Short mmCIF file of C-alpha atoms and ligand atoms in Angstrom, two decimals:
data_model
loop_
_atom_site.label_atom_id
_atom_site.label_comp_id
_atom_site.label_asym_id
_atom_site.label_seq_id
_atom_site.Cartn_x
_atom_site.Cartn_y
_atom_site.Cartn_z
CA MET P 1 17.10 -33.05 6.97
CA SER P 2 16.93 -29.45 5.77
CA ARG P 3 16.48 -26.60 8.24
CA ILE P 4 14.77 -23.27 7.77
CA VAL P 5 15.67 -20.57 10.25
CA ILE P 6 13.34 -17.60 10.66
CA VAL P 7 14.75 -14.54 12.43
CA GLY P 8 11.98 -12.52 14.06
CA ALA P 9 9.00 -14.20 15.71
CA GLY P 10 6.31 -11.66 14.84
CA GLN P 11 3.28 -11.85 12.55
CA ALA P 12 5.30 -12.35 9.36
CA GLY P 13 7.90 -14.80 10.68
CA ALA P 14 5.23 -16.93 12.33
CA GLN P 15 3.20 -16.99 9.10
CA VAL P 16 6.18 -18.42 7.22
CA ALA P 17 6.35 -21.26 9.75
CA PHE P 18 2.56 -21.84 9.64
CA SER P 19 2.49 -21.99 5.84
CA LEU P 20 5.57 -24.22 5.58
CA ARG P 21 3.93 -26.80 7.84
CA GLN P 22 0.50 -26.37 6.24
CA TRP P 23 2.04 -27.09 2.84
CA GLY P 24 3.83 -30.21 4.00
CA PHE P 25 7.40 -29.13 4.76
CA GLU P 26 8.85 -31.90 6.93
CA GLY P 27 12.28 -30.47 7.73
CA LYS P 28 13.29 -28.48 10.78
CA ILE P 29 11.95 -25.00 11.48
CA ALA P 30 13.47 -22.64 14.04
CA LEU P 31 11.61 -19.41 14.78
CA ILE P 32 13.85 -17.03 16.73
CA GLY P 33 12.50 -13.94 18.48
CA ASP P 34 14.05 -11.48 20.90
CA GLU P 35 10.81 -10.81 22.80
CA PRO P 36 9.76 -12.98 25.76
CA SER P 37 6.35 -13.90 24.24
CA LEU P 38 5.32 -16.41 21.65
CA PRO P 39 4.35 -14.71 18.36
CA TYR P 40 1.41 -12.34 18.89
CA GLU P 41 -0.65 -9.77 17.03
CA ARG P 42 0.16 -6.13 17.63
CA PRO P 43 -3.00 -4.23 16.52
CA PRO P 44 -4.80 -4.64 19.90
CA LEU P 45 -1.81 -3.06 21.68
CA SER P 46 -3.17 0.40 20.86
CA LYS P 47 -6.83 -0.66 21.02
CA GLU P 48 -8.64 -3.30 23.17
CA PHE P 49 -5.52 -4.52 24.98
CA LEU P 50 -4.51 -0.97 25.92
CA LYS P 51 -8.02 -0.44 27.24
CA GLY P 52 -7.73 -3.59 29.35
CA GLU P 53 -10.52 -5.37 27.49
CA LEU P 54 -8.44 -8.27 26.15
CA ALA P 55 -6.37 -10.86 28.00
CA GLU P 56 -2.73 -11.34 26.96
CA GLU P 57 -3.35 -14.97 25.86
CA ARG P 58 -5.84 -13.67 23.29
CA LEU P 59 -3.00 -11.85 21.51
CA LEU P 60 -1.10 -15.06 20.78
CA LEU P 61 -1.26 -16.35 17.22
CA ARG P 62 -0.91 -20.00 18.37
CA THR P 63 -0.50 -21.78 21.72
CA SER P 64 2.81 -23.29 22.88
CA ARG P 65 1.17 -26.70 22.48
CA TRP P 66 0.48 -25.99 18.81
CA TYR P 67 4.15 -25.20 18.12
CA ALA P 68 5.20 -28.38 19.96
CA GLU P 69 2.70 -30.51 18.03
CA ASN P 70 3.91 -29.03 14.75
CA SER P 71 7.61 -29.40 15.61
CA ILE P 72 8.40 -25.72 15.33
CA ASP P 73 11.22 -24.69 17.67
CA VAL P 74 10.35 -21.26 18.97
CA LEU P 75 13.27 -19.53 20.71
CA THR P 76 12.09 -16.56 22.78
CA THR P 77 14.26 -13.80 24.33
CA ALA P 78 16.89 -14.82 21.79
CA GLU P 79 18.51 -12.10 19.70
CA VAL P 80 20.27 -12.94 16.46
CA THR P 81 23.36 -10.75 16.44
CA SER P 82 24.72 -11.57 12.98
CA ILE P 83 24.21 -13.85 10.01
CA ASP P 84 26.54 -15.50 7.52
CA PRO P 85 24.50 -16.59 4.51
CA GLU P 86 27.53 -18.02 2.71
CA CYS P 87 28.30 -20.45 5.54
CA GLY P 88 24.60 -20.90 6.35
CA LEU P 89 24.89 -19.71 9.95
CA VAL P 90 23.05 -17.38 12.26
CA PHE P 91 24.70 -16.27 15.48
CA LEU P 92 22.98 -15.64 18.78
CA GLU P 93 24.72 -14.18 21.81
CA ASP P 94 26.00 -17.53 23.06
CA ASN P 95 25.60 -20.02 20.22
CA GLY P 96 24.99 -20.46 16.51
CA LEU P 97 22.51 -22.28 14.33
CA SER P 98 22.96 -23.62 10.82
CA PHE P 99 20.38 -23.23 8.07
CA ASP P 100 19.68 -24.21 4.50
CA THR P 101 17.28 -21.34 3.98
CA LEU P 102 17.07 -18.16 6.05
CA VAL P 103 14.06 -15.87 6.44
CA LEU P 104 14.49 -12.39 7.90
CA ALA P 105 11.31 -11.21 9.60
CA THR P 106 12.78 -8.60 11.87
CA GLY P 107 9.93 -6.10 11.64
CA SER P 108 10.42 -2.48 12.53
CA ARG P 109 11.04 -0.24 15.50
CA PRO P 110 9.35 3.03 16.45
CA ARG P 111 11.00 6.05 14.85
CA PRO P 112 12.72 7.88 17.71
CA LEU P 113 11.97 11.53 18.36
CA ALA P 114 15.46 12.95 18.61
CA VAL P 115 14.88 15.79 21.05
CA ARG P 116 16.21 16.62 24.49
CA GLY P 117 14.55 14.63 27.26
CA ALA P 118 13.35 11.78 25.04
CA PRO P 119 14.71 9.10 27.43
CA LEU P 120 12.86 10.60 30.45
CA LEU P 121 10.64 8.39 32.55
CA GLY P 122 7.08 9.09 31.44
CA VAL P 123 7.86 9.17 27.71
CA HIS P 124 6.38 6.07 26.08
CA GLU P 125 6.14 4.25 22.78
CA VAL P 126 3.78 1.43 21.79
CA ARG P 127 5.29 -1.49 19.93
CA THR P 128 5.36 -4.47 22.29
CA ILE P 129 3.18 -6.12 24.92
CA ALA P 130 5.61 -4.79 27.54
CA ASP P 131 5.19 -1.22 26.21
CA THR P 132 1.43 -1.46 26.51
CA TYR P 133 1.54 -2.88 30.04
CA THR P 134 3.82 -0.02 31.11
CA LEU P 135 1.49 2.54 29.56
CA ARG P 136 -1.64 0.94 31.01
CA GLN P 137 -0.26 1.26 34.52
CA VAL P 138 -0.05 5.04 34.28
CA MET P 139 -3.27 5.70 32.36
CA ARG P 140 -5.37 6.82 35.32
CA PRO P 141 -8.44 9.05 34.99
CA ARG P 142 -7.52 12.75 34.87
CA ALA P 143 -3.83 12.03 34.21
CA ARG P 144 -2.52 14.44 31.57
CA MET P 145 -1.32 12.74 28.40
CA VAL P 146 0.36 14.28 25.38
CA VAL P 147 0.39 12.19 22.22
CA VAL P 148 3.11 13.21 19.76
CA GLY P 149 2.11 12.23 16.23
CA ALA P 150 -1.41 11.92 14.84
CA GLY P 151 -0.98 8.77 12.79
CA TYR P 152 -3.15 5.72 13.35
CA ILE P 153 -1.37 4.55 16.51
CA GLY P 154 -1.28 8.00 18.10
CA LEU P 155 -4.98 8.59 17.42
CA GLU P 156 -5.93 5.14 18.68
CA VAL P 157 -4.03 5.74 21.92
CA ALA P 158 -5.71 9.14 22.25
CA ALA P 159 -9.15 7.53 21.77
CA VAL P 160 -8.51 4.88 24.42
CA ALA P 161 -7.08 7.48 26.81
CA ARG P 162 -10.14 9.72 26.45
CA SER P 163 -12.48 6.82 27.03
CA LEU P 164 -10.56 6.07 30.26
CA GLY P 165 -10.97 9.68 31.41
CA LEU P 166 -7.49 11.09 30.80
CA GLU P 167 -6.91 14.65 29.65
CA VAL P 168 -5.43 14.29 26.19
CA THR P 169 -3.50 16.66 23.95
CA VAL P 170 -2.44 15.48 20.49
CA LEU P 171 0.42 17.28 18.75
CA GLU P 172 0.90 16.82 15.01
CA ALA P 173 3.73 18.49 13.08
CA ALA P 174 1.85 18.37 9.75
CA ASP P 175 -1.11 20.64 9.03
CA ARG P 176 -3.63 17.80 9.49
CA VAL P 177 -3.93 14.39 11.14
CA LEU P 178 -3.19 11.20 9.18
CA ALA P 179 -1.61 13.39 6.49
CA ARG P 180 0.76 10.65 5.31
CA VAL P 181 -1.98 8.10 4.73
CA THR P 182 -5.24 9.76 3.86
CA GLY P 183 -6.99 12.68 2.15
CA LYS P 184 -8.28 15.93 3.61
CA THR P 185 -11.92 14.85 4.07
CA VAL P 186 -10.97 11.91 6.26
CA SER P 187 -8.41 13.96 8.19
CA ALA P 188 -11.01 16.65 8.90
CA PHE P 189 -13.51 14.00 9.98
CA PHE P 190 -11.14 12.44 12.54
CA GLU P 191 -10.03 15.84 13.80
CA ALA P 192 -13.65 16.76 14.50
CA GLU P 193 -14.34 13.40 16.17
CA HIS P 194 -11.41 13.75 18.56
CA ARG P 195 -12.19 17.37 19.35
CA ALA P 196 -15.84 16.52 20.00
CA ARG P 197 -14.65 14.09 22.65
CA GLY P 198 -12.50 16.66 24.37
CA VAL P 199 -9.09 16.00 22.83
CA ASP P 200 -6.98 19.16 22.55
CA LEU P 201 -5.73 18.53 19.03
CA ARG P 202 -3.05 20.84 17.63
CA CYS P 203 -1.71 20.58 14.09
CA GLY P 204 1.42 22.34 12.83
CA ALA P 205 2.75 21.71 16.35
CA LYS P 206 6.41 20.77 16.49
CA VAL P 207 7.94 19.35 19.66
CA SER P 208 11.41 20.60 20.60
CA ALA P 209 12.00 18.85 23.95
CA PHE P 210 10.58 16.86 26.83
CA ASP P 211 11.01 18.83 30.05
CA GLY P 212 11.56 17.33 33.48
CA ARG P 213 14.26 16.47 36.01
CA ASP P 214 13.82 12.85 37.04
CA ARG P 215 10.67 12.28 35.09
CA LEU P 216 8.55 13.98 32.45
CA GLU P 217 6.90 17.22 33.50
CA GLY P 218 6.02 18.83 30.18
CA VAL P 219 6.35 18.84 26.42
CA ARG P 220 8.07 21.89 24.97
CA MET P 221 7.10 23.16 21.52
CA GLU P 222 9.27 24.96 19.00
CA ASP P 223 7.34 28.20 19.64
CA GLY P 224 8.32 28.00 23.33
CA THR P 225 4.93 26.84 24.65
CA VAL P 226 5.15 24.12 27.30
CA ILE P 227 2.28 21.68 27.81
CA LEU P 228 2.40 20.31 31.33
CA CYS P 229 1.75 16.57 31.42
CA ASP P 230 2.32 13.29 33.25
CA ILE P 231 2.59 11.00 30.22
CA ALA P 232 3.81 11.42 26.66
CA VAL P 233 3.32 8.84 23.94
CA VAL P 234 5.43 9.15 20.81
CA GLY P 235 3.95 7.67 17.63
CA ILE P 236 5.76 9.22 14.70
CA GLY P 237 6.19 6.20 12.45
CA ILE P 238 8.53 3.27 12.26
CA VAL P 239 11.88 2.34 10.74
CA PRO P 240 12.55 -1.08 9.24
CA ARG P 241 14.99 -3.33 11.11
CA GLU P 242 17.39 -4.06 8.27
CA GLU P 243 20.76 -4.08 10.12
CA LEU P 244 21.37 -7.85 9.88
CA ALA P 245 20.77 -7.81 6.14
CA LYS P 246 22.88 -4.69 5.56
CA ALA P 247 25.80 -6.08 7.53
CA CYS P 248 26.19 -8.99 5.13
CA GLY P 249 25.71 -7.02 1.94
CA ILE P 250 22.07 -7.83 1.17
CA ALA P 251 20.48 -4.98 -0.82
CA CYS P 252 18.52 -2.53 1.35
CA ASP P 253 16.82 0.72 0.46
CA ASP P 254 14.81 1.91 3.45
CA GLY P 255 13.78 -1.74 3.89
CA ILE P 256 15.29 -5.03 2.77
CA VAL P 257 14.68 -5.16 -0.97
CA VAL P 258 12.73 -8.27 -2.02
CA ASP P 259 11.10 -9.57 -5.18
CA ARG P 260 7.50 -10.80 -5.53
CA ASP P 261 8.48 -14.09 -3.89
CA ALA P 262 10.04 -12.29 -0.91
CA ARG P 263 13.53 -13.28 -2.05
CA THR P 264 16.36 -10.87 -1.20
CA SER P 265 19.43 -10.12 -3.34
CA ASP P 266 20.96 -13.26 -1.76
CA PRO P 267 19.11 -16.31 -3.14
CA ARG P 268 19.46 -18.21 0.17
CA VAL P 269 17.76 -15.45 2.12
CA PHE P 270 14.11 -14.36 2.12
CA ALA P 271 12.65 -11.39 3.96
CA VAL P 272 9.05 -10.71 4.96
CA GLY P 273 6.89 -8.13 6.73
CA ASP P 274 7.59 -4.61 7.98
CA CYS P 275 11.34 -4.91 7.37
CA THR P 276 10.95 -5.20 3.56
CA ARG P 277 10.57 -3.01 0.51
CA ARG P 278 8.50 -5.06 -1.90
CA PRO P 279 6.99 -4.85 -5.36
CA LEU P 280 3.45 -3.44 -5.19
CA VAL P 281 2.02 -5.33 -8.14
CA HIS P 282 -1.23 -3.37 -8.34
CA TYR P 283 0.66 -0.09 -8.56
CA GLY P 284 3.72 -0.87 -10.70
CA ARG P 285 6.23 0.34 -8.13
CA SER P 286 7.86 -0.83 -4.92
CA GLY P 287 7.16 0.31 -1.39
CA ARG P 288 7.07 -0.54 2.28
CA LEU P 289 3.82 -1.77 3.79
CA GLU P 290 3.28 -1.76 7.54
CA SER P 291 0.30 -4.01 8.08
CA VAL P 292 -0.92 -7.39 9.25
CA HIS P 293 -2.19 -8.14 5.76
CA ASN P 294 1.26 -7.56 4.29
CA ALA P 295 2.96 -9.68 6.96
CA ILE P 296 0.62 -12.60 6.30
CA GLU P 297 0.75 -12.27 2.53
CA GLN P 298 4.53 -12.10 2.34
CA GLY P 299 4.80 -14.97 4.83
CA LYS P 300 2.77 -17.09 2.42
CA LEU P 301 4.70 -15.87 -0.63
CA ALA P 302 8.04 -16.79 0.97
CA ALA P 303 6.86 -20.22 2.13
CA ALA P 304 5.47 -21.01 -1.32
CA ALA P 305 8.72 -19.97 -3.03
CA ILE P 306 10.84 -21.99 -0.59
CA LEU P 307 8.74 -25.07 -1.30
CA GLY P 308 8.57 -24.47 -5.06
CA ARG P 309 4.80 -24.06 -4.99
CA PRO P 310 2.89 -21.71 -7.33
CA ARG P 311 2.90 -18.12 -6.13
CA PRO P 312 -0.23 -17.32 -4.06
CA ALA P 313 -2.40 -14.45 -5.32
CA GLU P 314 -1.32 -10.99 -4.22
CA ASP P 315 -4.21 -9.04 -2.77
CA VAL P 316 -4.74 -5.28 -2.77
CA PRO P 317 -3.04 -3.91 0.40
CA TRP P 318 -5.46 -3.27 3.26
CA PHE P 319 -5.42 -1.95 6.80
CA TRP P 320 -7.80 -0.91 9.55
CA SER P 321 -7.99 1.44 12.53
CA HIS P 322 -10.49 1.59 15.40
CA GLN P 323 -11.06 4.85 17.24
CA TYR P 324 -14.00 5.25 19.64
CA ASP P 325 -16.93 3.52 17.89
CA LEU P 326 -15.48 4.24 14.43
CA LYS P 327 -14.21 1.44 12.24
CA LEU P 328 -11.96 2.73 9.49
CA GLN P 329 -11.05 0.22 6.79
CA ILE P 330 -8.58 1.14 4.10
CA ALA P 331 -8.04 -0.72 0.85
CA GLY P 332 -5.36 0.18 -1.66
CA LEU P 333 -2.78 2.95 -1.71
CA GLY P 334 -3.99 6.43 -2.54
CA ALA P 335 -0.60 8.06 -3.29
CA GLY P 336 -0.71 10.11 -6.48
CA TYR P 337 -4.51 10.46 -6.67
CA ASP P 338 -5.96 13.31 -8.71
CA GLN P 339 -9.62 12.93 -7.83
CA VAL P 340 -11.63 12.23 -4.68
CA VAL P 341 -15.22 10.99 -4.53
CA VAL P 342 -17.16 10.91 -1.26
CA ARG P 343 -20.06 8.51 -0.87
CA GLY P 344 -22.37 9.09 2.09
CA ASP P 345 -22.39 11.88 4.64
CA PRO P 346 -19.54 12.32 7.15
CA ALA P 347 -22.11 13.90 9.50
CA GLU P 348 -23.79 10.50 9.72
CA ARG P 349 -20.44 8.92 10.66
CA LYS P 350 -20.79 6.41 7.85
CA PHE P 351 -19.13 7.26 4.57
CA ALA P 352 -16.47 6.19 2.10
CA THR P 353 -13.84 8.31 0.35
CA PHE P 354 -12.51 6.99 -2.95
CA TYR P 355 -9.18 8.06 -4.47
CA LEU P 356 -8.69 7.86 -8.24
CA ARG P 357 -6.02 8.71 -10.80
CA ASP P 358 -6.95 9.21 -14.46
CA GLY P 359 -10.30 7.66 -13.58
CA VAL P 360 -8.79 4.46 -12.15
CA LEU P 361 -9.71 3.60 -8.56
CA LEU P 362 -6.58 3.50 -6.38
CA ALA P 363 -7.84 3.34 -2.81
CA VAL P 364 -10.73 3.78 -0.41
CA ASP P 365 -11.11 4.91 3.19
CA ALA P 366 -14.36 3.39 4.45
CA ILE P 367 -15.72 4.57 7.79
CA ASN P 368 -18.35 2.26 9.27
CA CYS P 369 -18.92 1.10 5.66
CA ALA P 370 -17.80 -2.53 5.34
CA MET P 371 -19.51 -3.10 1.98
CA GLU P 372 -17.72 -0.19 0.31
CA PHE P 373 -14.41 -1.51 1.67
CA MET P 374 -14.91 -5.06 0.41
CA ALA P 375 -16.24 -4.03 -2.98
CA SER P 376 -13.40 -1.57 -3.46
CA LYS P 377 -10.84 -4.34 -3.01
CA VAL P 378 -12.37 -6.05 -6.03
CA LEU P 379 -12.54 -2.84 -8.05
CA ILE P 380 -8.95 -1.79 -7.24
CA ALA P 381 -7.59 -5.26 -8.09
CA GLY P 382 -9.27 -4.96 -11.49
CA ALA P 383 -7.94 -1.40 -12.07
CA ALA P 384 -11.59 -0.39 -12.47
CA ARG P 385 -12.77 2.94 -13.85
CA PRO P 386 -16.06 3.25 -11.99
CA ASP P 387 -18.77 5.70 -12.98
CA LEU P 388 -18.18 8.61 -10.63
CA ALA P 389 -21.82 9.59 -10.24
CA GLN P 390 -22.69 6.01 -9.27
CA LEU P 391 -19.77 5.83 -6.88
CA ALA P 392 -20.93 8.99 -5.11
CA ASP P 393 -24.53 7.77 -4.81
CA PRO P 394 -25.23 5.49 -1.81
CA GLY P 395 -28.50 4.60 -3.57
CA VAL P 396 -26.51 2.66 -6.20
CA SER P 397 -25.27 -0.57 -4.67
CA MET P 398 -21.57 -1.44 -4.83
CA LYS P 399 -22.57 -4.70 -6.50
CA THR P 400 -24.12 -2.71 -9.35
CA ILE P 401 -20.86 -0.79 -9.73
CA ILE P 402 -18.83 -4.02 -9.82
CA ASP P 403 -21.26 -5.62 -12.29
CA ALA P 404 -20.98 -2.59 -14.57
CA GLN P 405 -17.22 -3.17 -14.79
CA ARG P 406 -17.70 -6.77 -15.83
CA ASN P 407 -20.03 -5.93 -18.69
P1 FAD T 501 6.93 -7.49 13.99
O1 FAD T 501 5.53 -7.79 14.40
O2 FAD T 501 7.56 -6.25 14.47
O3 FAD T 501 7.84 -8.74 14.40
C1 FAD T 501 9.23 -8.73 14.26
C2 FAD T 501 9.84 -9.43 15.45
O4 FAD T 501 11.21 -9.68 15.19
C3 FAD T 501 9.78 -8.59 16.72
O5 FAD T 501 9.33 -9.37 17.78
C4 FAD T 501 11.24 -8.19 16.93
O6 FAD T 501 11.52 -7.94 18.28
C5 FAD T 501 11.94 -9.41 16.37
N1 FAD T 501 13.36 -9.20 16.00
C6 FAD T 501 13.87 -8.16 15.31
N2 FAD T 501 15.22 -8.31 15.17
C7 FAD T 501 15.54 -9.49 15.77
C8 FAD T 501 16.75 -10.17 15.96
N3 FAD T 501 17.92 -9.71 15.49
N4 FAD T 501 16.74 -11.35 16.65
C9 FAD T 501 15.57 -11.86 17.11
N5 FAD T 501 14.38 -11.23 16.96
C10 FAD T 501 14.37 -10.06 16.30
N6 FAD T 501 -1.52 -3.36 11.28
C11 FAD T 501 -2.76 -3.51 10.75
O7 FAD T 501 -2.89 -4.07 9.66
N7 FAD T 501 -3.86 -3.02 11.42
C12 FAD T 501 -3.76 -2.40 12.62
O8 FAD T 501 -4.76 -1.97 13.19
C13 FAD T 501 -2.47 -2.27 13.21
N8 FAD T 501 -2.33 -1.70 14.42
C14 FAD T 501 -1.09 -1.68 15.00
C15 FAD T 501 -0.96 -1.17 16.28
C16 FAD T 501 0.28 -1.14 16.90
C17 FAD T 501 0.41 -0.59 18.29
C18 FAD T 501 1.43 -1.60 16.21
C19 FAD T 501 2.78 -1.56 16.87
C20 FAD T 501 1.31 -2.10 14.93
C21 FAD T 501 0.06 -2.14 14.32
N9 FAD T 501 -0.11 -2.65 13.03
C22 FAD T 501 -1.35 -2.77 12.49
C23 FAD T 501 1.07 -3.05 12.23
C24 FAD T 501 1.30 -4.54 12.30
O9 FAD T 501 1.17 -5.00 13.61
C25 FAD T 501 2.69 -4.82 11.74
O10 FAD T 501 2.70 -4.40 10.40
C26 FAD T 501 3.05 -6.29 11.85
O11 FAD T 501 3.13 -6.67 13.19
C27 FAD T 501 4.36 -6.56 11.14
O12 FAD T 501 4.76 -7.88 11.40
P2 FAD T 501 6.28 -8.28 11.30
O13 FAD T 501 6.34 -9.72 11.67
O14 FAD T 501 6.85 -7.84 10.03
O15 FAD T 501 7.03 -7.43 12.41
#
C-alpha cells in the first residue's frame, strides 16, 4: 500500500491530508509535526485567542477522533531532521519512515531581530499556541508593551493590548505602517485609528538593542532614545523553513520553488504553504504568499496532483486582519500599481481602496466593506478594467460594475 508522508502539521500539511482522504486516497498518510498540538489555525493567535476570548480546542482544524476515523497518523512533537527523496526516507530523531510521495509543509518562522538583548526574558514573538499563552500571562493592565514592527501581526497585538488596558508603543522602521502590503491611504487610516486609541505609534523608528540585565527593561533606538517597558513583541516578518529541501538539493529561492501543482524540482516531492515560492497565475510571476487561503489552496493543488485529478481552480490571493472593531479584507496583490481609487469615506470607517495598473484592477483593501471585497475577487480574476468613476462612487453597486465587464 502506498504511503504519503507530510512533513509539517500546520494549515497546509493538514489540508493535503484532508483532501487526499476526501478524494478517495486509500493508502497510508503520516502527518508529522514538531509542535505538541494537533494541526490548528494561527490567525486567532494575535486576535481572539490572545485576548482570551477563544478556547484552545476551537483552534484545532479537526479533533483527534476525526484523524483516527480517517486513518491519518498524526505524529506530534516529532521533528524531521533530514530527508532522502532518492531512497524515499524521512528521518526523525530516533527513527525513520519510508514514503512513496513526500510533501513538505514546514511553514515559516518569525524573522529574528538581530540586535543585542534579543534573547532577553520579556522579548516575545507570536507564531505558536505556546507563544500566545506566554504573552497572555504577562499582558496585565498598565503593563508597558513595545511592539517592534507595524505589520498585520504587530498591529493586531497592539490592538488587543490596548483593549486589555496596556500602555502600548509601536515602533516601525519604515515611514508608515503596513508599508510592505498596502498603500498610503490605508496606512494613514490605521495609524490614526491606533493613535486615537492611545497607541504611541512611531514610524522611521529603528531599534538597536533590547536593554536589561536578567530581563527586558527597555528598547533602545538607533538615535539613542530608550523606551522603558516590561514586554516587547517582535513582528518583523517571517522566513520560509526551507532547510530540509535545500539540504537535499531541491531548488529554493527564498522559499521552496514549486510549480502550479505544488511540485518541487524533485518529482517525488511536493511543497505547500508558507515555505514555498509559487507561480501567481493572476499576475504572471512567482512569489511567496503567507496566508490561510494560500495554505488551503496549495494543499488542494498538491493532493489533486498526487492523485492525478484535474487541477482545482486557483483563486485570487486573499487575506484578512482584525484590529479593534475594524475588519480589513484584502484581495489580490497590489505590487506595481500606478493608480489608486478610494470608494467611501475613511472618516466613516467603511471604505475600499482599489489598486490598478494600466487600468487593470490588481487588488483591493476593504475596510468594513465585505461586498467590495467579494466583488473585487471576481473583477481581479477577470483582469477587469472597471470604470474608475463608478468604482469611486458608493452609489453604483459593485454588481453593476461586474455586470458592465460582462457586457
Ligand atoms: P505553519 O502553519 O507554520 O505550519 C508548519 C508546521 O510545520 C509548523 O507547526 C512547524 O512547527 C512544522 N515544522 C516545520 N519544520 C518541521 C520539521 N522539520 N519537522 C516537523 N515539523 C516541522 N493568515 C491569514 O490568511 N489571515 C490572518 O489573519 C492571519 N493571521 C495570522 C496571525 C498569526 C499570529 C500568524 C503566526 C499567522 C497568521 N496568518 C494569517 C498566516 C497563516 O496562519 C499562515 O500563512 C499559515 O498558517 C501557513 O500554514 P503552513 O501550514 O504553511 O505553515
